[in-house]
Each structure stands twice: as C-alpha cells, then as structure tokens.
Amino acid sequence: MSVGAMYPGTFDPITNGHQDLIRRAAGLFDRVVVAVAASPNKKPMFGVMERVALIREVTAEFSNVEVMGYSGLTVEFAQKHGLAVIVRGLRAVSDFEFEFQLANMNRHLNEQVETVFLTPTESFSFISSSLVREIATLGGDVGGFVHPRVEAELLQRCGREVKP
Ligand code: COA
C-alpha cells in the first residue's frame, strides 16, 4: 500500500531545518506534499506562491516531493489529496505543547488522518523562520540557516546586496 504524507507549515521562508525534515519524510513515505499555508494572520514576508516556488527549487532533488499552497483546514487538504499522514517537526520540548494541541485538534476534526512527529538534526534545532527573517533584516548572516537561493531572496527583500 502506498502511503502519502503532507508536511504543512508557513515556511516564511523555508529553512535548513524544514529541508532536513522534508528529506527524512521523503525517505519514509511514498509521496510527500509540502503544503504551504497562506497564514495571513502571520503577515508573511513572502507571498504564498513565492514560498511555493522557493521550496520547489530547493527540494527539486526529491522525485516524490510536491509543493502546493493552501488556505483552508489542514485536514481537509489531507483528505482532498488522499494523504493519510500529517508530518510535523519537534525541535525541542517547547514545541511539544502546541504540537500536541494541534495534533489532537486535527484528530478531532478528522479521525482518519494521523500526525507523525520527526525531529530535525540537532544542529538545526534552534532555527526558526522568524529568527532568520529578523537576522536578515538586521544585517546578520543567515547563510548557515537557509539554502543559498533562499538567502539571496531574503537579502533582496531586505534591500541588502546579494552575494555574487
Ligand atoms: N526547522 C526549522 N524551523 C521549524 C521547524 C523545523 N524543522 N519546524 C517548525 N519550525 C518553525 C517554523 O519556521 C515557524 O517559525 P516562525 O514561527 O518563527 O515563523 C515555527 O517553527 C512554528 O512553525 P509551525 O508550528 O510549523 O507553524 P506554521 O505557521 O509554520 O504552521 C500550520 C502551522 C500552518 C500547520 C497550522 O497553523 C495549520 O494547520 N493551519 C491551517 C488551518 C488549520 O487547519 N487550522 C486548524 C488547526 S487544528
């Protein structure tokens, strides 16, 4: 039986931690859909289609990974696309409480969809998209946290010089 999974998130922008999780999910499931939530309440720096395009570029090596944008409920997206599993990342104990609530609420909304947690490589456990955006905006180096393509987009968005 072929098992498909979705990896939902805002990905504003995708970080090395997210990429690490996508790689792990791609090795476990037959099909992985990275589902990019519009998340208008987070007032994202990048539009949903810009985030989708960036993720497509940096995950091009995985033949079983697709990237789509969405704006409704995560469990509805899973059902519509025949995905039995929601993959979420746990970076630290501090992520647990929110993730536990999210997983239980999603189960309440749709019993058929299971949430599976993966942990990123330890060295990526402190990365978050908002910290990356803040560092880029304040002139810091984000090269160790994001793909070079993402770094270039961030620097451009912040009006900083893009490295050759
Ligand atoms: N590596 C690096 N960073 C990671 C990470 C990893 N492996 N896993 C999570 N993060 C970061 C994210 O970048 C994000 O950083 P930020 O807040 O600084 O931007 C932060 O951790 C929180 O991420 P996450 O919990 O994934 O939030 P999100 O906004 O990216 O995704 C949704 C939340 C979209 C999955 C959730 O709001 C949702 O399902 N929305 C759809 C509507 C819905 O169904 N609502 C009902 C839910 S019960």
PDB file of N, CA and C in Angstrom, residues 38-120:
ATOM      1  N   ALA A  38      -1.244  29.671   3.665  1.00  0.00           N
ATOM      2  CA  ALA A  38      -1.202  31.101   3.375  1.00  0.00           C
ATOM      3  C   ALA A  38      -0.890  31.881   4.665  1.00  0.00           C
ATOM      4  N   SER A  39      -1.454  31.443   5.806  1.00  0.00           N
ATOM      5  CA  SER A  39      -1.223  32.061   7.127  1.00  0.00           C
ATOM      6  C   SER A  39      -1.251  33.588   7.105  1.00  0.00           C
ATOM      7  N   PRO A  40      -2.366  34.216   6.620  1.00  0.00           N
ATOM      8  CA  PRO A  40      -2.393  35.684   6.530  1.00  0.00           C
ATOM      9  C   PRO A  40      -2.235  36.370   7.883  1.00  0.00           C
ATOM     10  N   ASN A  41      -2.653  35.675   8.977  1.00  0.00           N
ATOM     11  CA  ASN A  41      -2.527  36.275  10.315  1.00  0.00           C
ATOM     12  C   ASN A  41      -1.073  36.441  10.741  1.00  0.00           C
ATOM     13  N   LYS A  42      -0.140  35.669  10.100  1.00  0.00           N
ATOM     14  CA  LYS A  42       1.290  35.811  10.412  1.00  0.00           C
ATOM     15  C   LYS A  42       1.933  36.947   9.612  1.00  0.00           C
ATOM     16  N   LYS A  43       1.151  37.567   8.720  1.00  0.00           N
ATOM     17  CA  LYS A  43       1.664  38.633   7.849  1.00  0.00           C
ATOM     18  C   LYS A  43       3.021  38.239   7.228  1.00  0.00           C
ATOM     19  N   PRO A  44       3.023  37.198   6.397  1.00  0.00           N
ATOM     20  CA  PRO A  44       4.298  36.678   5.882  1.00  0.00           C
ATOM     21  C   PRO A  44       5.082  37.683   5.028  1.00  0.00           C
ATOM     22  N   MET A  45       6.402  37.538   5.074  1.00  0.00           N
ATOM     23  CA  MET A  45       7.288  38.392   4.279  1.00  0.00           C
ATOM     24  C   MET A  45       7.165  38.022   2.799  1.00  0.00           C
ATOM     25  N   PHE A  46       7.002  36.707   2.528  1.00  0.00           N
ATOM     26  CA  PHE A  46       6.890  36.213   1.146  1.00  0.00           C
ATOM     27  C   PHE A  46       5.456  35.757   0.888  1.00  0.00           C
ATOM     28  N   GLY A  47       4.943  36.058  -0.299  1.00  0.00           N
ATOM     29  CA  GLY A  47       3.616  35.602  -0.683  1.00  0.00           C
ATOM     30  C   GLY A  47       3.594  34.075  -0.774  1.00  0.00           C
ATOM     31  N   VAL A  48       2.397  33.499  -0.717  1.00  0.00           N
ATOM     32  CA  VAL A  48       2.323  32.038  -0.703  1.00  0.00           C
ATOM     33  C   VAL A  48       2.934  31.421  -1.971  1.00  0.00           C
ATOM     34  N   MET A  49       2.717  32.041  -3.139  1.00  0.00           N
ATOM     35  CA  MET A  49       3.270  31.459  -4.365  1.00  0.00           C
ATOM     36  C   MET A  49       4.792  31.647  -4.436  1.00  0.00           C
ATOM     37  N   GLU A  50       5.287  32.717  -3.802  1.00  0.00           N
ATOM     38  CA  GLU A  50       6.749  32.903  -3.736  1.00  0.00           C
ATOM     39  C   GLU A  50       7.363  31.809  -2.857  1.00  0.00           C
ATOM     40  N   ARG A  51       6.679  31.502  -1.729  1.00  0.00           N
ATOM     41  CA  ARG A  51       7.184  30.451  -0.828  1.00  0.00           C
ATOM     42  C   ARG A  51       7.143  29.087  -1.522  1.00  0.00           C
ATOM     43  N   VAL A  52       6.053  28.851  -2.268  1.00  0.00           N
ATOM     44  CA  VAL A  52       5.927  27.585  -3.008  1.00  0.00           C
ATOM     45  C   VAL A  52       7.072  27.458  -4.016  1.00  0.00           C
ATOM     46  N   ALA A  53       7.326  28.537  -4.774  1.00  0.00           N
ATOM     47  CA  ALA A  53       8.362  28.497  -5.818  1.00  0.00           C
ATOM     48  C   ALA A  53       9.741  28.232  -5.212  1.00  0.00           C
ATOM     49  N   LEU A  54      10.029  28.877  -4.075  1.00  0.00           N
ATOM     50  CA  LEU A  54      11.336  28.683  -3.421  1.00  0.00           C
ATOM     51  C   LEU A  54      11.494  27.240  -2.943  1.00  0.00           C
ATOM     52  N   ILE A  55      10.421  26.695  -2.347  1.00  0.00           N
ATOM     53  CA  ILE A  55      10.504  25.319  -1.823  1.00  0.00           C
ATOM     54  C   ILE A  55      10.682  24.332  -2.978  1.00  0.00           C
ATOM     55  N   ARG A  56       9.976  24.607  -4.097  1.00  0.00           N
ATOM     56  CA  ARG A  56      10.137  23.725  -5.275  1.00  0.00           C
ATOM     57  C   ARG A  56      11.599  23.708  -5.707  1.00  0.00           C
ATOM     58  N   GLU A  57      12.229  24.878  -5.736  1.00  0.00           N
ATOM     59  CA  GLU A  57      13.635  24.961  -6.169  1.00  0.00           C
ATOM     60  C   GLU A  57      14.545  24.156  -5.258  1.00  0.00           C
ATOM     61  N   VAL A  58      14.359  24.306  -3.942  1.00  0.00           N
ATOM     62  CA  VAL A  58      15.324  23.693  -3.021  1.00  0.00           C
ATOM     63  C   VAL A  58      15.008  22.232  -2.703  1.00  0.00           C
ATOM     64  N   THR A  59      13.869  21.721  -3.211  1.00  0.00           N
ATOM     65  CA  THR A  59      13.556  20.300  -2.986  1.00  0.00           C
ATOM     66  C   THR A  59      13.508  19.536  -4.312  1.00  0.00           C
ATOM     67  N   ALA A  60      14.032  20.171  -5.379  1.00  0.00           N
ATOM     68  CA  ALA A  60      13.930  19.581  -6.723  1.00  0.00           C
ATOM     69  C   ALA A  60      14.563  18.191  -6.812  1.00  0.00           C
ATOM     70  N   GLU A  61      15.521  17.902  -5.923  1.00  0.00           N
ATOM     71  CA  GLU A  61      16.220  16.603  -5.996  1.00  0.00           C
ATOM     72  C   GLU A  61      15.336  15.422  -5.580  1.00  0.00           C
ATOM     73  N   PHE A  62      14.224  15.685  -4.896  1.00  0.00           N
ATOM     74  CA  PHE A  62      13.373  14.589  -4.407  1.00  0.00           C
ATOM     75  C   PHE A  62      12.219  14.343  -5.377  1.00  0.00           C
ATOM     76  N   SER A  63      12.239  13.165  -6.025  1.00  0.00           N
ATOM     77  CA  SER A  63      11.220  12.883  -7.044  1.00  0.00           C
ATOM     78  C   SER A  63       9.838  12.638  -6.439  1.00  0.00           C
ATOM     79  N   ASN A  64       9.782  12.290  -5.144  1.00  0.00           N
ATOM     80  CA  ASN A  64       8.471  12.004  -4.522  1.00  0.00           C
ATOM     81  C   ASN A  64       7.943  13.182  -3.685  1.00  0.00           C
ATOM     82  N   VAL A  65       8.539  14.367  -3.866  1.00  0.00           N
ATOM     83  CA  VAL A  65       8.087  15.554  -3.106  1.00  0.00           C
ATOM     84  C   VAL A  65       7.404  16.550  -4.046  1.00  0.00           C
ATOM     85  N   GLU A  66       6.203  16.965  -3.653  1.00  0.00           N
ATOM     86  CA  GLU A  66       5.470  18.011  -4.391  1.00  0.00           C
ATOM     87  C   GLU A  66       5.245  19.183  -3.447  1.00  0.00           C
ATOM     88  N   VAL A  67       5.013  20.348  -4.003  1.00  0.00           N
ATOM     89  CA  VAL A  67       4.779  21.538  -3.170  1.00  0.00           C
ATOM     90  C   VAL A  67       3.495  22.231  -3.650  1.00  0.00           C
ATOM     91  N   MET A  68       2.604  22.511  -2.716  1.00  0.00           N
ATOM     92  CA  MET A  68       1.336  23.181  -3.059  1.00  0.00           C
ATOM     93  C   MET A  68       1.013  24.224  -1.999  1.00  0.00           C
ATOM     94  N   GLY A  69       0.301  25.264  -2.403  1.00  0.00           N
ATOM     95  CA  GLY A  69      -0.197  26.253  -1.447  1.00  0.00           C
ATOM     96  C   GLY A  69      -1.614  25.890  -1.040  1.00  0.00           C
ATOM     97  N   TYR A  70      -2.037  26.336   0.153  1.00  0.00           N
ATOM     98  CA  TYR A  70      -3.431  26.112   0.558  1.00  0.00           C
ATOM     99  C   TYR A  70      -3.853  27.166   1.570  1.00  0.00           C
ATOM    100  N   SER A  71      -5.187  27.296   1.708  1.00  0.00           N
ATOM    101  CA  SER A  71      -5.651  28.289   2.674  1.00  0.00           C
ATOM    102  C   SER A  71      -6.753  27.778   3.594  1.00  0.00           C
ATOM    103  N   GLY A  72      -7.216  26.557   3.400  1.00  0.00           N
ATOM    104  CA  GLY A  72      -8.287  26.036   4.261  1.00  0.00           C
ATOM    105  C   GLY A  72      -7.728  25.262   5.437  1.00  0.00           C
ATOM    106  N   LEU A  73      -8.525  24.310   5.913  1.00  0.00           N
ATOM    107  CA  LEU A  73      -8.097  23.458   7.027  1.00  0.00           C
ATOM    108  C   LEU A  73      -7.067  22.433   6.540  1.00  0.00           C
ATOM    109  N   THR A  74      -6.084  22.161   7.374  1.00  0.00           N
ATOM    110  CA  THR A  74      -5.032  21.196   7.034  1.00  0.00           C
ATOM    111  C   THR A  74      -5.623  19.795   6.799  1.00  0.00           C
ATOM    112  N   VAL A  75      -6.545  19.362   7.661  1.00  0.00           N
ATOM    113  CA  VAL A  75      -7.118  18.012   7.496  1.00  0.00           C
ATOM    114  C   VAL A  75      -7.962  17.905   6.220  1.00  0.00           C
ATOM    115  N   GLU A  76      -8.560  19.025   5.808  1.00  0.00           N
ATOM    116  CA  GLU A  76      -9.344  18.995   4.560  1.00  0.00           C
ATOM    117  C   GLU A  76      -8.422  18.840   3.364  1.00  0.00           C
ATOM    118  N   PHE A  77      -7.273  19.520   3.440  1.00  0.00           N
ATOM    119  CA  PHE A  77      -6.273  19.392   2.372  1.00  0.00           C
ATOM    120  C   PHE A  77      -5.808  17.933   2.294  1.00  0.00           C
ATOM    121  N   ALA A  78      -5.533  17.342   3.466  1.00  0.00           N
ATOM    122  CA  ALA A  78      -5.052  15.948   3.502  1.00  0.00           C
ATOM    123  C   ALA A  78      -6.080  15.023   2.853  1.00  0.00           C
ATOM    124  N   GLN A  79      -7.334  15.194   3.225  1.00  0.00           N
ATOM    125  CA  GLN A  79      -8.388  14.328   2.700  1.00  0.00           C
ATOM    126  C   GLN A  79      -8.546  14.514   1.185  1.00  0.00           C
ATOM    127  N   LYS A  80      -8.574  15.767   0.756  1.00  0.00           N
ATOM    128  CA  LYS A  80      -8.777  16.074  -0.667  1.00  0.00           C
ATOM    129  C   LYS A  80      -7.676  15.452  -1.532  1.00  0.00           C
ATOM    130  N   HIS A  81      -6.446  15.407  -0.995  1.00  0.00           N
ATOM    131  CA  HIS A  81      -5.327  14.915  -1.790  1.00  0.00           C
ATOM    132  C   HIS A  81      -4.950  13.473  -1.449  1.00  0.00           C
ATOM    133  N   GLY A  82      -5.780  12.796  -0.669  1.00  0.00           N
ATOM    134  CA  GLY A  82      -5.544  11.379  -0.357  1.00  0.00           C
ATOM    135  C   GLY A  82      -4.299  11.147   0.478  1.00  0.00           C
ATOM    136  N   LEU A  83      -4.015  12.069   1.412  1.00  0.00           N
ATOM    137  CA  LEU A  83      -2.806  11.949   2.245  1.00  0.00           C
ATOM    138  C   LEU A  83      -3.211  11.491   3.645  1.00  0.00           C
ATOM    139  N   ALA A  84      -2.684  10.344   4.076  1.00  0.00           N
ATOM    140  CA  ALA A  84      -3.122   9.732   5.335  1.00  0.00           C
ATOM    141  C   ALA A  84      -2.376  10.271   6.550  1.00  0.00           C
ATOM    142  N   VAL A  85      -1.272  10.967   6.313  1.00  0.00           N
ATOM    143  CA  VAL A  85      -0.385  11.361   7.418  1.00  0.00           C
ATOM    144  C   VAL A  85      -0.052  12.857   7.339  1.00  0.00           C
ATOM    145  N   ILE A  86      -0.044  13.484   8.516  1.00  0.00           N
ATOM    146  CA  ILE A  86       0.477  14.854   8.642  1.00  0.00           C
ATOM    147  C   ILE A  86       1.823  14.730   9.343  1.00  0.00           C
ATOM    148  N   VAL A  87       2.868  15.243   8.745  1.00  0.00           N
ATOM    149  CA  VAL A  87       4.196  15.220   9.369  1.00  0.00           C
ATOM    150  C   VAL A  87       4.437  16.584  10.010  1.00  0.00           C
ATOM    151  N   ARG A  88       4.875  16.574  11.263  1.00  0.00           N
ATOM    152  CA  ARG A  88       5.246  17.826  11.939  1.00  0.00           C
ATOM    153  C   ARG A  88       6.610  17.629  12.587  1.00  0.00           C
ATOM    154  N   GLY A  89       7.329  18.726  12.728  1.00  0.00           N
ATOM    155  CA  GLY A  89       8.656  18.655  13.318  1.00  0.00           C
ATOM    156  C   GLY A  89       8.617  19.016  14.797  1.00  0.00           C
ATOM    157  N   LEU A  90       9.415  18.317  15.581  1.00  0.00           N
ATOM    158  CA  LEU A  90       9.587  18.672  17.000  1.00  0.00           C
ATOM    159  C   LEU A  90      11.045  19.029  17.195  1.00  0.00           C
ATOM    160  N   ARG A  91      11.299  20.325  17.417  1.00  0.00           N
ATOM    161  CA  ARG A  91      12.696  20.753  17.568  1.00  0.00           C
ATOM    162  C   ARG A  91      13.159  20.673  19.004  1.00  0.00           C
ATOM    163  N   ALA A  92      12.238  20.926  19.922  1.00  0.00           N
ATOM    164  CA  ALA A  92      12.593  20.953  21.349  1.00  0.00           C
ATOM    165  C   ALA A  92      11.331  20.688  22.152  1.00  0.00           C
ATOM    166  N   VAL A  93      11.496  20.491  23.452  1.00  0.00           N
ATOM    167  CA  VAL A  93      10.345  20.226  24.326  1.00  0.00           C
ATOM    168  C   VAL A  93       9.328  21.371  24.212  1.00  0.00           C
ATOM    169  N   SER A  94       9.851  22.589  24.005  1.00  0.00           N
ATOM    170  CA  SER A  94       8.967  23.758  23.931  1.00  0.00           C
ATOM    171  C   SER A  94       7.975  23.665  22.766  1.00  0.00           C
ATOM    172  N   ASP A  95       8.305  22.909  21.716  1.00  0.00           N
ATOM    173  CA  ASP A  95       7.369  22.730  20.597  1.00  0.00           C
ATOM    174  C   ASP A  95       6.220  21.806  20.977  1.00  0.00           C
ATOM    175  N   PHE A  96       6.449  20.955  22.000  1.00  0.00           N
ATOM    176  CA  PHE A  96       5.545  19.836  22.233  1.00  0.00           C
ATOM    177  C   PHE A  96       4.110  20.243  22.555  1.00  0.00           C
ATOM    178  N   GLU A  97       3.979  21.226  23.453  1.00  0.00           N
ATOM    179  CA  GLU A  97       2.630  21.567  23.927  1.00  0.00           C
ATOM    180  C   GLU A  97       1.721  22.010  22.776  1.00  0.00           C
ATOM    181  N   PHE A  98       2.248  22.901  21.930  1.00  0.00           N
ATOM    182  CA  PHE A  98       1.463  23.387  20.796  1.00  0.00           C
ATOM    183  C   PHE A  98       1.183  22.248  19.813  1.00  0.00           C
ATOM    184  N   GLU A  99       2.213  21.443  19.534  1.00  0.00           N
ATOM    185  CA  GLU A  99       2.056  20.350  18.570  1.00  0.00           C
ATOM    186  C   GLU A  99       1.049  19.309  19.063  1.00  0.00           C
ATOM    187  N   PHE A 100       1.047  19.068  20.364  1.00  0.00           N
ATOM    188  CA  PHE A 100       0.123  18.108  20.977  1.00  0.00           C
ATOM    189  C   PHE A 100      -1.322  18.604  20.782  1.00  0.00           C
ATOM    190  N   GLN A 101      -1.505  19.904  21.018  1.00  0.00           N
ATOM    191  CA  GLN A 101      -2.819  20.525  20.857  1.00  0.00           C
ATOM    192  C   GLN A 101      -3.269  20.452  19.388  1.00  0.00           C
ATOM    193  N   LEU A 102      -2.360  20.807  18.493  1.00  0.00           N
ATOM    194  CA  LEU A 102      -2.657  20.792  17.052  1.00  0.00           C
ATOM    195  C   LEU A 102      -3.030  19.380  16.587  1.00  0.00           C
ATOM    196  N   ALA A 103      -2.226  18.397  17.003  1.00  0.00           N
ATOM    197  CA  ALA A 103      -2.463  17.007  16.571  1.00  0.00           C
ATOM    198  C   ALA A 103      -3.807  16.503  17.089  1.00  0.00           C
ATOM    199  N   ASN A 104      -4.114  16.807  18.341  1.00  0.00           N
ATOM    200  CA  ASN A 104      -5.391  16.349  18.909  1.00  0.00           C
ATOM    201  C   ASN A 104      -6.579  17.044  18.248  1.00  0.00           C
ATOM    202  N   MET A 105      -6.410  18.340  17.964  1.00  0.00           N
ATOM    203  CA  MET A 105      -7.496  19.067  17.297  1.00  0.00           C
ATOM    204  C   MET A 105      -7.691  18.512  15.885  1.00  0.00           C
ATOM    205  N   ASN A 106      -6.598  18.258  15.178  1.00  0.00           N
ATOM    206  CA  ASN A 106      -6.722  17.694  13.826  1.00  0.00           C
ATOM    207  C   ASN A 106      -7.375  16.316  13.871  1.00  0.00           C
ATOM    208  N   ARG A 107      -7.064  15.529  14.884  1.00  0.00           N
ATOM    209  CA  ARG A 107      -7.688  14.204  15.015  1.00  0.00           C
ATOM    210  C   ARG A 107      -9.184  14.355  15.291  1.00  0.00           C
ATOM    211  N   HIS A 108      -9.503  15.360  16.105  1.00  0.00           N
ATOM    212  CA  HIS A 108     -10.907  15.621  16.403  1.00  0.00           C
ATOM    213  C   HIS A 108     -11.657  15.999  15.113  1.00  0.00           C
ATOM    214  N   LEU A 109     -10.983  16.757  14.252  1.00  0.00           N
ATOM    215  CA  LEU A 109     -11.617  17.209  13.001  1.00  0.00           C
ATOM    216  C   LEU A 109     -11.719  16.074  11.982  1.00  0.00           C
ATOM    217  N   ASN A 110     -10.719  15.187  11.987  1.00  0.00           N
ATOM    218  CA  ASN A 110     -10.737  14.056  11.041  1.00  0.00           C
ATOM    219  C   ASN A 110      -9.929  12.891  11.621  1.00  0.00           C
ATOM    220  N   GLU A 111     -10.632  11.877  12.080  1.00  0.00           N
ATOM    221  CA  GLU A 111     -10.026  10.701  12.736  1.00  0.00           C
ATOM    222  C   GLU A 111      -9.132   9.897  11.794  1.00  0.00           C
ATOM    223  N   GLN A 112      -9.358  10.049  10.481  1.00  0.00           N
ATOM    224  CA  GLN A 112      -8.645   9.198   9.505  1.00  0.00           C
ATOM    225  C   GLN A 112      -7.197   9.657   9.292  1.00  0.00           C
ATOM    226  N   VAL A 113      -6.906  10.891   9.668  1.00  0.00           N
ATOM    227  CA  VAL A 113      -5.569  11.437   9.384  1.00  0.00           C
ATOM    228  C   VAL A 113      -4.697  11.348  10.641  1.00  0.00           C
ATOM    229  N   GLU A 114      -3.561  10.677  10.526  1.00  0.00           N
ATOM    230  CA  GLU A 114      -2.647  10.522  11.667  1.00  0.00           C
ATOM    231  C   GLU A 114      -1.541  11.570  11.614  1.00  0.00           C
ATOM    232  N   THR A 115      -1.142  12.097  12.774  1.00  0.00           N
ATOM    233  CA  THR A 115       0.012  13.001  12.827  1.00  0.00           C
ATOM    234  C   THR A 115       1.242  12.228  13.275  1.00  0.00           C
ATOM    235  N   VAL A 116       2.331  12.421  12.542  1.00  0.00           N
ATOM    236  CA  VAL A 116       3.604  11.758  12.865  1.00  0.00           C
ATOM    237  C   VAL A 116       4.644  12.846  13.121  1.00  0.00           C
ATOM    238  N   PHE A 117       5.418  12.707  14.181  1.00  0.00           N
ATOM    239  CA  PHE A 117       6.442  13.710  14.505  1.00  0.00           C
ATOM    240  C   PHE A 117       7.834  13.218  14.140  1.00  0.00           C
ATOM    241  N   LEU A 118       8.603  14.113  13.523  1.00  0.00           N
ATOM    242  CA  LEU A 118      10.002  13.814  13.216  1.00  0.00           C
ATOM    243  C   LEU A 118      10.854  14.899  13.873  1.00  0.00           C
ATOM    244  N   THR A 119      12.071  14.545  14.224  1.00  0.00           N
ATOM    245  CA  THR A 119      12.964  15.554  14.802  1.00  0.00           C
ATOM    246  C   THR A 119      14.056  15.901  13.794  1.00  0.00           C
ATOM    247  N   PRO A 120      14.355  17.196  13.644  1.00  0.00           N
ATOM    248  CA  PRO A 120      15.448  17.563  12.741  1.00  0.00           C
ATOM    249  C   PRO A 120      16.804  17.285  13.385  1.00  0.00           C
TER     250      PRO A 120
END
